[in-house]
PDB file of C-alpha atoms in Angstrom:
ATOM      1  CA  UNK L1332     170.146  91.987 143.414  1.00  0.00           C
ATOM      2  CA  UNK L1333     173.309  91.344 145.144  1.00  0.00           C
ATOM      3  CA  UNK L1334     173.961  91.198 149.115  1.00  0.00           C
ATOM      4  CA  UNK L1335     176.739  92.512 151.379  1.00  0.00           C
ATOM      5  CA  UNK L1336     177.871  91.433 154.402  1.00  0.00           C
ATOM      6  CA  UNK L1337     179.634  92.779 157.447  1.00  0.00           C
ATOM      7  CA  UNK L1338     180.765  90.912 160.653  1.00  0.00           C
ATOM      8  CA  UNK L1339     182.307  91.968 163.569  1.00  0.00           C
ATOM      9  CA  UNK L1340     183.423  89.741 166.125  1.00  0.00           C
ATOM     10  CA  UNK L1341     184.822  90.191 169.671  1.00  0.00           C
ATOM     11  CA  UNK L1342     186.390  87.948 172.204  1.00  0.00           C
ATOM     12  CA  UNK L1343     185.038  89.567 175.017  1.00  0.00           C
ATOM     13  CA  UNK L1344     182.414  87.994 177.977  1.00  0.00           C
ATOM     14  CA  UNK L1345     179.747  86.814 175.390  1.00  0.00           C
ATOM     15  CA  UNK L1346     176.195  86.489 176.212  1.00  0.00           C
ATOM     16  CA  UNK L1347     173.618  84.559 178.166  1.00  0.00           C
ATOM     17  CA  UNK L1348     170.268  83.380 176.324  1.00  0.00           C
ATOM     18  CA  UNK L1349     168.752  86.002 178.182  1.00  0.00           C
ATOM     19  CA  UNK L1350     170.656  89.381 177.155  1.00  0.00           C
ATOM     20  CA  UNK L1351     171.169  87.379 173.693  1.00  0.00           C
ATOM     21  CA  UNK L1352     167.507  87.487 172.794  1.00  0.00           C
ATOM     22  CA  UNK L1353     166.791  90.813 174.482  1.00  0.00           C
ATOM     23  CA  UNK L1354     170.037  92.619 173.013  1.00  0.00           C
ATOM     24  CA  UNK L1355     168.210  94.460 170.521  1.00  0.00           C
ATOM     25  CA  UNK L1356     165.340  95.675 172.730  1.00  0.00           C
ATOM     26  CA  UNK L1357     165.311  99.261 173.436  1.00  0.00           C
ATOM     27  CA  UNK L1358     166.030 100.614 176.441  1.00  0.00           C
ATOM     28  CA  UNK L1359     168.068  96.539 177.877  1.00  0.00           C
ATOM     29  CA  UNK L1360     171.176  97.118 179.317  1.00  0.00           C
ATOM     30  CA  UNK L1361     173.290  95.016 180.741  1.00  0.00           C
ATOM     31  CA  UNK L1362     175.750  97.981 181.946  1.00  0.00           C
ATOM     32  CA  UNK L1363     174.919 100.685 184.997  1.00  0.00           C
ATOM     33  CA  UNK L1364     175.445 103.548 183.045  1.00  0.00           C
ATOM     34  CA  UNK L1365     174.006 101.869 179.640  1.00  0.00           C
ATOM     35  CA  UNK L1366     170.690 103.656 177.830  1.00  0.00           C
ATOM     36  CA  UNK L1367     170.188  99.938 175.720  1.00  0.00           C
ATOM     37  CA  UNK L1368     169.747 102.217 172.407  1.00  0.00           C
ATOM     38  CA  UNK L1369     172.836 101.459 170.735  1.00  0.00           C
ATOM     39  CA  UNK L1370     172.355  98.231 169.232  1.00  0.00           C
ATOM     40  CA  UNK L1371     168.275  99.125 168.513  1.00  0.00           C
ATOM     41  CA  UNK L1372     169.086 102.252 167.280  1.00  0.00           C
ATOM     42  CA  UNK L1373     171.649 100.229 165.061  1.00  0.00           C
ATOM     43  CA  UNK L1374     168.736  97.688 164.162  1.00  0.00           C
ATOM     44  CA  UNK L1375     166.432 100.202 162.907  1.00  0.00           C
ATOM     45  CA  UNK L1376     168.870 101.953 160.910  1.00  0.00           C
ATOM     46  CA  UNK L1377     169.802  98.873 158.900  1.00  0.00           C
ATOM     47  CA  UNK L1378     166.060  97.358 158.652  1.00  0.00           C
ATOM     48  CA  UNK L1379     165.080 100.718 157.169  1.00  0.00           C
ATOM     49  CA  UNK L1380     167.461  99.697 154.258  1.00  0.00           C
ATOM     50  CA  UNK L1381     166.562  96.666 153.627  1.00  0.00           C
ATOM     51  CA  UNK L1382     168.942  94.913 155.753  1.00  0.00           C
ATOM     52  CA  UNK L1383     168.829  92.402 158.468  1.00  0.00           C
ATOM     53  CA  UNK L1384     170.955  92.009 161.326  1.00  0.00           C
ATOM     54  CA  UNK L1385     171.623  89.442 163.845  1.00  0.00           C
ATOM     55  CA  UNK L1386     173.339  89.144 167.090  1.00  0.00           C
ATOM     56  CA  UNK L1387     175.309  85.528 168.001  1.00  0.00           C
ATOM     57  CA  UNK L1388     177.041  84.340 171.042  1.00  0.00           C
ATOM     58  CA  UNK L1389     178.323  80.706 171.917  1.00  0.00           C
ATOM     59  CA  UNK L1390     177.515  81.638 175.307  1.00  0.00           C
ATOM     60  CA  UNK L1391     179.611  83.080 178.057  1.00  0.00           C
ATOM     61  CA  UNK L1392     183.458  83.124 177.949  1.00  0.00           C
ATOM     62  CA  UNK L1393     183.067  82.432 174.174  1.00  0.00           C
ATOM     63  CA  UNK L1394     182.381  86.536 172.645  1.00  0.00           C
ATOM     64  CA  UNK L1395     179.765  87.425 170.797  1.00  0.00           C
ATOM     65  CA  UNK L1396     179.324  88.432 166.697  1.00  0.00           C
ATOM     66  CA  UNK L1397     177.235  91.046 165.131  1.00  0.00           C
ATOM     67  CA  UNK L1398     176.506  90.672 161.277  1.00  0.00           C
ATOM     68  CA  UNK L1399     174.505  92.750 159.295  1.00  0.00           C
ATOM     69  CA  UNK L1400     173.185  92.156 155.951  1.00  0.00           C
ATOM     70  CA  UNK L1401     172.490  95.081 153.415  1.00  0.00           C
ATOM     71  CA  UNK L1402     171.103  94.628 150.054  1.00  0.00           C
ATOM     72  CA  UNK L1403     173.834  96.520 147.197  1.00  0.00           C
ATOM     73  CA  UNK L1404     172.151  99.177 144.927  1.00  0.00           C
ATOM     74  CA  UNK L1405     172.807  99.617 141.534  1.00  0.00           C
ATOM     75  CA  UNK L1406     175.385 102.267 140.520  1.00  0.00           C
ATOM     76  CA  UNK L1407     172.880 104.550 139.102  1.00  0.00           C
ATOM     77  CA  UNK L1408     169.729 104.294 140.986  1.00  0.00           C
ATOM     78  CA  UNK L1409     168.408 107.002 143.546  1.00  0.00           C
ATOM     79  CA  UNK L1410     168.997 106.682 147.046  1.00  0.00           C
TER      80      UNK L1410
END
């Protein structure tokens, strides 16, 4: 069973520790006008196929990454 991977990367801000580890947490927002369900919403979507994904930073000043992780299906089977 293979494995497919997607990154995205930006060069904005990045993150502290503390909105790194939280940045999948409903509801956290760093932003006034943020709801903090993008990225959970995001997270559940993926884990409910079998995937994993993870949220990096360097730190601030340095961007952040998001990769996800989906396992591939076979050509025939039923979704």
């Amino acid at each position: 069973a293979g494995k497919t991977y997607l990154q995205v990367i930006d060069n904005g801000k990045g993150m502290s520790e503390t909105n790194l580890s939280n940045a999948v947490l409903p509801f956290y927002s760093t932003k006034s006008e943020g709801t903090g369900l993008g990225l959970p919403l995001c997270r559940e979507i993926i884990e409910a196929h079998g995937g994993v994904v993870r949220v990096l930073s360097s730190g601030p000043g340095h961007g952040s990454s998001f990769r996800v992780c989906l396992p591939l299906i076979k050509k025939n089977s039923k979704l």
